[in-house]
JSON list of C-alpha atoms in Angstrom, two decimals:
[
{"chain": "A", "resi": 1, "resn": "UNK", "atom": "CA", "xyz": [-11.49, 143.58, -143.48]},
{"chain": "A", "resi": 2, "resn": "UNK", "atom": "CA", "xyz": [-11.64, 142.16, -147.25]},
{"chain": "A", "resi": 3, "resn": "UNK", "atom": "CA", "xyz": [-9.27, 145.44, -148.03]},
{"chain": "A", "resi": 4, "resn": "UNK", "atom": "CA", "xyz": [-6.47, 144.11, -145.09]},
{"chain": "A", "resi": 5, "resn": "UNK", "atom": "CA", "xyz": [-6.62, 140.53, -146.40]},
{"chain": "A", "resi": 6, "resn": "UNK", "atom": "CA", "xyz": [-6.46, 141.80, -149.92]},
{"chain": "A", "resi": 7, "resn": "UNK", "atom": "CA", "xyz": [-3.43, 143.62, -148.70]},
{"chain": "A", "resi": 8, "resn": "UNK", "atom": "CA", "xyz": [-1.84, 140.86, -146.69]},
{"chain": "A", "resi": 9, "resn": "UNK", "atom": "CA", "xyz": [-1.84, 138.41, -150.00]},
{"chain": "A", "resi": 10, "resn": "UNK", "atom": "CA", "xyz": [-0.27, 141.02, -152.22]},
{"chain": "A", "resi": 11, "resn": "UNK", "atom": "CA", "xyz": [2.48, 141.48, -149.55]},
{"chain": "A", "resi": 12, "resn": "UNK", "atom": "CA", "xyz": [3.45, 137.41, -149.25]},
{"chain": "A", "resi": 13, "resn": "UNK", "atom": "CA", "xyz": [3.12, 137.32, -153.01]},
{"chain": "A", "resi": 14, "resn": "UNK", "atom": "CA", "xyz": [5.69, 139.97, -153.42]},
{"chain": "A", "resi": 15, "resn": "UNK", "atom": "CA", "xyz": [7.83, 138.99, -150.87]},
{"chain": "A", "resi": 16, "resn": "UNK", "atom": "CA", "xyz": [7.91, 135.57, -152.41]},
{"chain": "A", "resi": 17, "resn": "UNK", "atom": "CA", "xyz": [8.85, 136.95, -155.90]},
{"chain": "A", "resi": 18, "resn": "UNK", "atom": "CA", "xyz": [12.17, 138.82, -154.27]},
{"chain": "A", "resi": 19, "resn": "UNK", "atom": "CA", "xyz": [13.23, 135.67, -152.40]},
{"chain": "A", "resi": 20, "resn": "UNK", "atom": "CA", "xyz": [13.39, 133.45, -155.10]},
{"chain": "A", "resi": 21, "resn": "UNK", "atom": "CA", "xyz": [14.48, 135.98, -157.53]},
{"chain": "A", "resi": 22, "resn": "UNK", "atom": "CA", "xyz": [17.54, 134.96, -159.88]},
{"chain": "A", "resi": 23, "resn": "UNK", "atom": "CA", "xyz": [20.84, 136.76, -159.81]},
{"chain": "A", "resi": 24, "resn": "UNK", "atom": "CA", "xyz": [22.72, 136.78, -163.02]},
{"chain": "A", "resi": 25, "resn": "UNK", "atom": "CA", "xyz": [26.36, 137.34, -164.29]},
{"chain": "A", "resi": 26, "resn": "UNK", "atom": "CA", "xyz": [27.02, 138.54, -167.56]},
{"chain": "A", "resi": 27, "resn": "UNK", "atom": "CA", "xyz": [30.70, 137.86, -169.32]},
{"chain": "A", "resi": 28, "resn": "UNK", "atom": "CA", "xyz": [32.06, 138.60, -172.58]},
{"chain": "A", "resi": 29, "resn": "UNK", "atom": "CA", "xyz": [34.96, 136.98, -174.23]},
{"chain": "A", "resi": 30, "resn": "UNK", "atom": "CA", "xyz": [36.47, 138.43, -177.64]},
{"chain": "A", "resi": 31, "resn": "UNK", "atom": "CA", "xyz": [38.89, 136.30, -179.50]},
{"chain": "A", "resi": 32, "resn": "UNK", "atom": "CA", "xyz": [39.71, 137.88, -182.91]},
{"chain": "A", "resi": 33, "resn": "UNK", "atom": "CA", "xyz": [36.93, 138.61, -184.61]},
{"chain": "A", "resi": 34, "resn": "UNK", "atom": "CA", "xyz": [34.55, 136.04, -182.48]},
{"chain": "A", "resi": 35, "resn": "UNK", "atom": "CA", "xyz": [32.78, 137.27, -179.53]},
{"chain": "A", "resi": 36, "resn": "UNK", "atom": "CA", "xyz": [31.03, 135.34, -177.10]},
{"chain": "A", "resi": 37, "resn": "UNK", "atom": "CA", "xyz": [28.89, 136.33, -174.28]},
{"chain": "A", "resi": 38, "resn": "UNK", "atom": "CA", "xyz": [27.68, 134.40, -171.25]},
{"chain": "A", "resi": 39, "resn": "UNK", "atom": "CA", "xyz": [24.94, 134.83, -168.71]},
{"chain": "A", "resi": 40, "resn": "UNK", "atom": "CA", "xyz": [24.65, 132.54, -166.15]},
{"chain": "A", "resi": 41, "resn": "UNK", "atom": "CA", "xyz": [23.10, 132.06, -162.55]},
{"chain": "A", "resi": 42, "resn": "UNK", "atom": "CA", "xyz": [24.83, 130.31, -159.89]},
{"chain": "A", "resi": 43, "resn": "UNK", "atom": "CA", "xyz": [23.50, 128.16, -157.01]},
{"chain": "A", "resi": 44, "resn": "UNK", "atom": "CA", "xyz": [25.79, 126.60, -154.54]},
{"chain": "A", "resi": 45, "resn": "UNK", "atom": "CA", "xyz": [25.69, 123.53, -157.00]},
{"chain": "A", "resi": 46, "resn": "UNK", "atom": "CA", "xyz": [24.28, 124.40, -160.09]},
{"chain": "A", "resi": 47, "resn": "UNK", "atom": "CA", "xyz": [24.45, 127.06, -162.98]},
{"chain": "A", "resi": 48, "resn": "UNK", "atom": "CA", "xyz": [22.27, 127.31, -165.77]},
{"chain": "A", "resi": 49, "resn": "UNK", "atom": "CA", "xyz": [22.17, 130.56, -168.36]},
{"chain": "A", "resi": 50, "resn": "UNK", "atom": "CA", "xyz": [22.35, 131.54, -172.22]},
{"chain": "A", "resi": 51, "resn": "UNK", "atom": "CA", "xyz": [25.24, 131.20, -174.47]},
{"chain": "A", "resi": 52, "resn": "UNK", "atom": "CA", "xyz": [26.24, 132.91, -177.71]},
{"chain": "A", "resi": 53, "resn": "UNK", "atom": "CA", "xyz": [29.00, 132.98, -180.24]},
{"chain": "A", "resi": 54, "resn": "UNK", "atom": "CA", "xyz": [28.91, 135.70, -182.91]},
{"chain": "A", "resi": 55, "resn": "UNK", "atom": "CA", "xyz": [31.87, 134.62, -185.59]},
{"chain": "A", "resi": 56, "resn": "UNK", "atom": "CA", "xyz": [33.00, 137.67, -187.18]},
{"chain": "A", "resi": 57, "resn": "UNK", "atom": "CA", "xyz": [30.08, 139.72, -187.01]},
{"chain": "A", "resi": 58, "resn": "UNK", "atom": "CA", "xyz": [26.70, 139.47, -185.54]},
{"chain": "A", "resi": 59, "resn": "UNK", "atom": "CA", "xyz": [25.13, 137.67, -188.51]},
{"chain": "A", "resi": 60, "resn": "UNK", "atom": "CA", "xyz": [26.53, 134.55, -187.89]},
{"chain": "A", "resi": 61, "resn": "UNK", "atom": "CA", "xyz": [26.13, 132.91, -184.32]},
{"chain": "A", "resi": 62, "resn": "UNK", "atom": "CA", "xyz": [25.64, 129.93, -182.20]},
{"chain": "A", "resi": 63, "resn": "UNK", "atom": "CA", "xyz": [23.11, 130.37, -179.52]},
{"chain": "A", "resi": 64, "resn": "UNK", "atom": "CA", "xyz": [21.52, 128.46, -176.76]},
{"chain": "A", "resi": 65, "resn": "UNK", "atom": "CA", "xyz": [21.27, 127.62, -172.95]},
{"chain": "A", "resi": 66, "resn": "UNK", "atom": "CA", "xyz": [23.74, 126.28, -170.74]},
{"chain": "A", "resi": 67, "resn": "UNK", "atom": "CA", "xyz": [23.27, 124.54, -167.38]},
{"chain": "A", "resi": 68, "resn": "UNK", "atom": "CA", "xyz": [25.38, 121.53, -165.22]},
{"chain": "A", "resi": 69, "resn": "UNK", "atom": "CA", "xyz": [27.01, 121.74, -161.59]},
{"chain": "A", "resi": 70, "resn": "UNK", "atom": "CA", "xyz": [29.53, 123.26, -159.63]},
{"chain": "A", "resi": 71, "resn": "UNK", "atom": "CA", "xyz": [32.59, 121.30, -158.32]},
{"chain": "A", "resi": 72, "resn": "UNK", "atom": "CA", "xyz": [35.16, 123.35, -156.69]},
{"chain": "A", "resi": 73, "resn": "UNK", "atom": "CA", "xyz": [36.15, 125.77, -158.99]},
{"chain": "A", "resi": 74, "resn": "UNK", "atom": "CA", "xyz": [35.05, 124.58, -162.08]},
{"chain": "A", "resi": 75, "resn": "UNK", "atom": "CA", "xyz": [31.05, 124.74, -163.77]},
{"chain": "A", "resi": 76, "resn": "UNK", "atom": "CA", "xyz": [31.14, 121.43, -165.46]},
{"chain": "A", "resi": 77, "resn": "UNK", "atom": "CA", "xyz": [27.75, 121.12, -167.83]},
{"chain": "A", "resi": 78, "resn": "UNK", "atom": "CA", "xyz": [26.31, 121.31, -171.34]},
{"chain": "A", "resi": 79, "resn": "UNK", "atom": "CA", "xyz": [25.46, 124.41, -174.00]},
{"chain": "A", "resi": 80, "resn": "UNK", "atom": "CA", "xyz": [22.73, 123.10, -175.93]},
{"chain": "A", "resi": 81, "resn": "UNK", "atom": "CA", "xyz": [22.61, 125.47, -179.09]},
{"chain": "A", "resi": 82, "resn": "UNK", "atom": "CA", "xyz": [21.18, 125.84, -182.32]},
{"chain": "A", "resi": 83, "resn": "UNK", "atom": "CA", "xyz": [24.20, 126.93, -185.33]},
{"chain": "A", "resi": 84, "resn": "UNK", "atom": "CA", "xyz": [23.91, 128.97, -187.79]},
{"chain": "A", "resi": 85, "resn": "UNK", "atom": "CA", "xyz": [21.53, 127.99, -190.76]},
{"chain": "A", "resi": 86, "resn": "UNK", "atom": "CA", "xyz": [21.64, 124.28, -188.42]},
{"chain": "A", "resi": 87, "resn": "UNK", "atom": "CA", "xyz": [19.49, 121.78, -186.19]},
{"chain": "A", "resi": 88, "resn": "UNK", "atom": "CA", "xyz": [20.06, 121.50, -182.62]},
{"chain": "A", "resi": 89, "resn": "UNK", "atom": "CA", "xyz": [23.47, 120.93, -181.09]},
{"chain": "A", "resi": 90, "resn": "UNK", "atom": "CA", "xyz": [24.50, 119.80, -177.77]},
{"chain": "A", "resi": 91, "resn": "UNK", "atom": "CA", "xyz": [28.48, 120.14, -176.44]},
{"chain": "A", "resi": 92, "resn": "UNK", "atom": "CA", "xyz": [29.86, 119.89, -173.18]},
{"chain": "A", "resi": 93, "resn": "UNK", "atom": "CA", "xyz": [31.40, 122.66, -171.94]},
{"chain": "A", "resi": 94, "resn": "UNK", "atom": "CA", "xyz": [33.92, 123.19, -169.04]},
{"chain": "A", "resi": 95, "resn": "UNK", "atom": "CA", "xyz": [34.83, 126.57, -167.22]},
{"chain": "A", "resi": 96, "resn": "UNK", "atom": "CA", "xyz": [37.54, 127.25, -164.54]},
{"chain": "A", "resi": 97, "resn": "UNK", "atom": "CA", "xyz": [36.47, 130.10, -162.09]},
{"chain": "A", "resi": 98, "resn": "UNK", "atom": "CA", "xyz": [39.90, 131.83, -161.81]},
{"chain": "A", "resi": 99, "resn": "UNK", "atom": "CA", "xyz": [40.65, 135.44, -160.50]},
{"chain": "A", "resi": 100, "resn": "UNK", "atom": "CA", "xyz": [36.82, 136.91, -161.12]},
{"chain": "A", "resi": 101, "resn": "UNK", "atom": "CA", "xyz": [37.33, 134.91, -164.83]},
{"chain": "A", "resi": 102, "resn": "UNK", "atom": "CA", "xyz": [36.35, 131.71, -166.57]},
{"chain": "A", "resi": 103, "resn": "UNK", "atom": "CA", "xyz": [38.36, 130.08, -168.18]},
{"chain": "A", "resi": 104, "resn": "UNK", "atom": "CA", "xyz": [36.99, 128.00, -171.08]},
{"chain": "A", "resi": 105, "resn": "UNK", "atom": "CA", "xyz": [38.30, 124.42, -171.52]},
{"chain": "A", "resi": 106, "resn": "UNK", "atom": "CA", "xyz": [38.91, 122.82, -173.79]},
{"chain": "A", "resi": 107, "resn": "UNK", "atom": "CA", "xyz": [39.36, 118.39, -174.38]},
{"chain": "A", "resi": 108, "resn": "UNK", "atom": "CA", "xyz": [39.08, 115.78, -176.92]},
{"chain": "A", "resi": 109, "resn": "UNK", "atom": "CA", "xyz": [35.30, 114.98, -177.46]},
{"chain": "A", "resi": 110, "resn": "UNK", "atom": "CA", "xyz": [34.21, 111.20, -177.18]},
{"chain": "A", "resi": 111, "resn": "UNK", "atom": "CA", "xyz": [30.84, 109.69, -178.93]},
{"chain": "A", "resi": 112, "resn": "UNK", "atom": "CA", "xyz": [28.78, 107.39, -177.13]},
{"chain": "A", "resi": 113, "resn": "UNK", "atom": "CA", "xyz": [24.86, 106.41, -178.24]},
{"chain": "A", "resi": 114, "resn": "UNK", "atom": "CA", "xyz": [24.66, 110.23, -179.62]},
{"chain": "A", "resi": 115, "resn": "UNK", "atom": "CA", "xyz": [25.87, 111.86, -176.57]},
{"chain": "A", "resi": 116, "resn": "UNK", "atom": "CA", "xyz": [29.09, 114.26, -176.53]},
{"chain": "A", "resi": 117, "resn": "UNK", "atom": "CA", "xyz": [31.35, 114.28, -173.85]},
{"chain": "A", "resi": 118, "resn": "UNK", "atom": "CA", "xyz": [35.01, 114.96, -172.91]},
{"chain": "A", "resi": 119, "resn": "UNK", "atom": "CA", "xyz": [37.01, 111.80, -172.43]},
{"chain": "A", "resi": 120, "resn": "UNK", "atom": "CA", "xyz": [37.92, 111.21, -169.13]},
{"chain": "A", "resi": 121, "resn": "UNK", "atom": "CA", "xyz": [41.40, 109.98, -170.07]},
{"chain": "A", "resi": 122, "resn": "UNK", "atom": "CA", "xyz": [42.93, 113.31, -171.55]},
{"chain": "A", "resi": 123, "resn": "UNK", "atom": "CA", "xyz": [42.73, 116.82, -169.20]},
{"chain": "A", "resi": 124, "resn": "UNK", "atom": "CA", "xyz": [40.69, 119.43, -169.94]},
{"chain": "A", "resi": 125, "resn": "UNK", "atom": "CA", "xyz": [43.06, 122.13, -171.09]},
{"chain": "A", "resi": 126, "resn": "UNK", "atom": "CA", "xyz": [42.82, 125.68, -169.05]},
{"chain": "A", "resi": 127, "resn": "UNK", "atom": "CA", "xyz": [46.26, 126.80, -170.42]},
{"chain": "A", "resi": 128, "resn": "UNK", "atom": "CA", "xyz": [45.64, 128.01, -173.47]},
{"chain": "A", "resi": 129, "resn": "UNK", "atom": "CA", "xyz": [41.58, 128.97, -173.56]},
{"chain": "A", "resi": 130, "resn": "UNK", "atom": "CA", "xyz": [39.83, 130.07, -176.65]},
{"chain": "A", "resi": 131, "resn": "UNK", "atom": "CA", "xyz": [38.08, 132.50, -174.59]},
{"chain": "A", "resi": 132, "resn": "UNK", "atom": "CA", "xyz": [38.31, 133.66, -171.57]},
{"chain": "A", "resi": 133, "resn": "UNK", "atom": "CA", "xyz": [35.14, 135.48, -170.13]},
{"chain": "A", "resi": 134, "resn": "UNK", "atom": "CA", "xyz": [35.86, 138.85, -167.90]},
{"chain": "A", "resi": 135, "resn": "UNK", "atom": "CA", "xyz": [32.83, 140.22, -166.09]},
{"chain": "A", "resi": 136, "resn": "UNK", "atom": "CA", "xyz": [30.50, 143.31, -167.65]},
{"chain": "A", "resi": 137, "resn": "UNK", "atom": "CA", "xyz": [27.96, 145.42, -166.19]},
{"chain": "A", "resi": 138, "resn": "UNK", "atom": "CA", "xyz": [24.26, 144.42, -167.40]},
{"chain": "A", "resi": 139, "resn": "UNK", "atom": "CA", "xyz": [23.75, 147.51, -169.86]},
{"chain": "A", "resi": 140, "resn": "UNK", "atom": "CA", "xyz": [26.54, 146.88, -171.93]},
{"chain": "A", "resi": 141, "resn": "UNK", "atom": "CA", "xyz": [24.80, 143.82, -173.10]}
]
């Protein structure tokens, strides 16, 4: 009896880890020298994932988290990194789902009580991206 309950709790517990399990996406964008990868996991609203920049070479990076919502077509959030030989950094950052890609936007950043933020006046630009992060498979990361 104690062997079949023993059982039964090890089966809910496992079934519980694979429904709430994570999927994640992993993108790489290369811009000259700079390469930037992105892993993120999507809910219908949300996203929320690691971010890195490696300028020129792998020695010198930003690196941090990213997370924010989901409106449309667009992941609208903040990457909150620490730079190279820095402190602690937060930017917003803007990405436009487009044909299996994101896009990475860019806009004038505003100031207000510490806190970064595009201003609302001037549109994000999509047109001519920094990066633009296409899809890899897990093991090339």
């Amino acid at each position: 009896m104690l062997l079949i309950l023993f059982s039964l709790v090890f089966f809910i517990s496992c079934n519980r880890k694979n429904k709430f399990r994570e999927k994640y996406h992993y993108y790489r964008a290369i811009n000259g020298r700079d390469t930037a990868d992105l892993t993120i996991s999507k809910s219908k609203n949300y996203f929320k994932g690691e971010f890195k920049i490696m300028y020129g070479s792998k020695a010198i990076m930003d690196s941090g988290y990213v997370r924010g919502k989901i409106v449309g077509d667009t992941l609208i959030g903040n990457y909150y990194y620490i730079s190279y030989g820095g402190q602690g950094e937060s930017l917003p950052i803007t990405l436009l789902m487009r044909n299996k890609k994101l896009i990475y936007g860019s806009g004038v950043l505003t100031k207000w009580l510490g806190f970064r933020y595009f201003d609302t006046e001037i549109p994000i630009d999509f047109e001519s991206p920094k990066y633009i992060f296409e899809k890899i498979n897990e093991n090339v990361k």
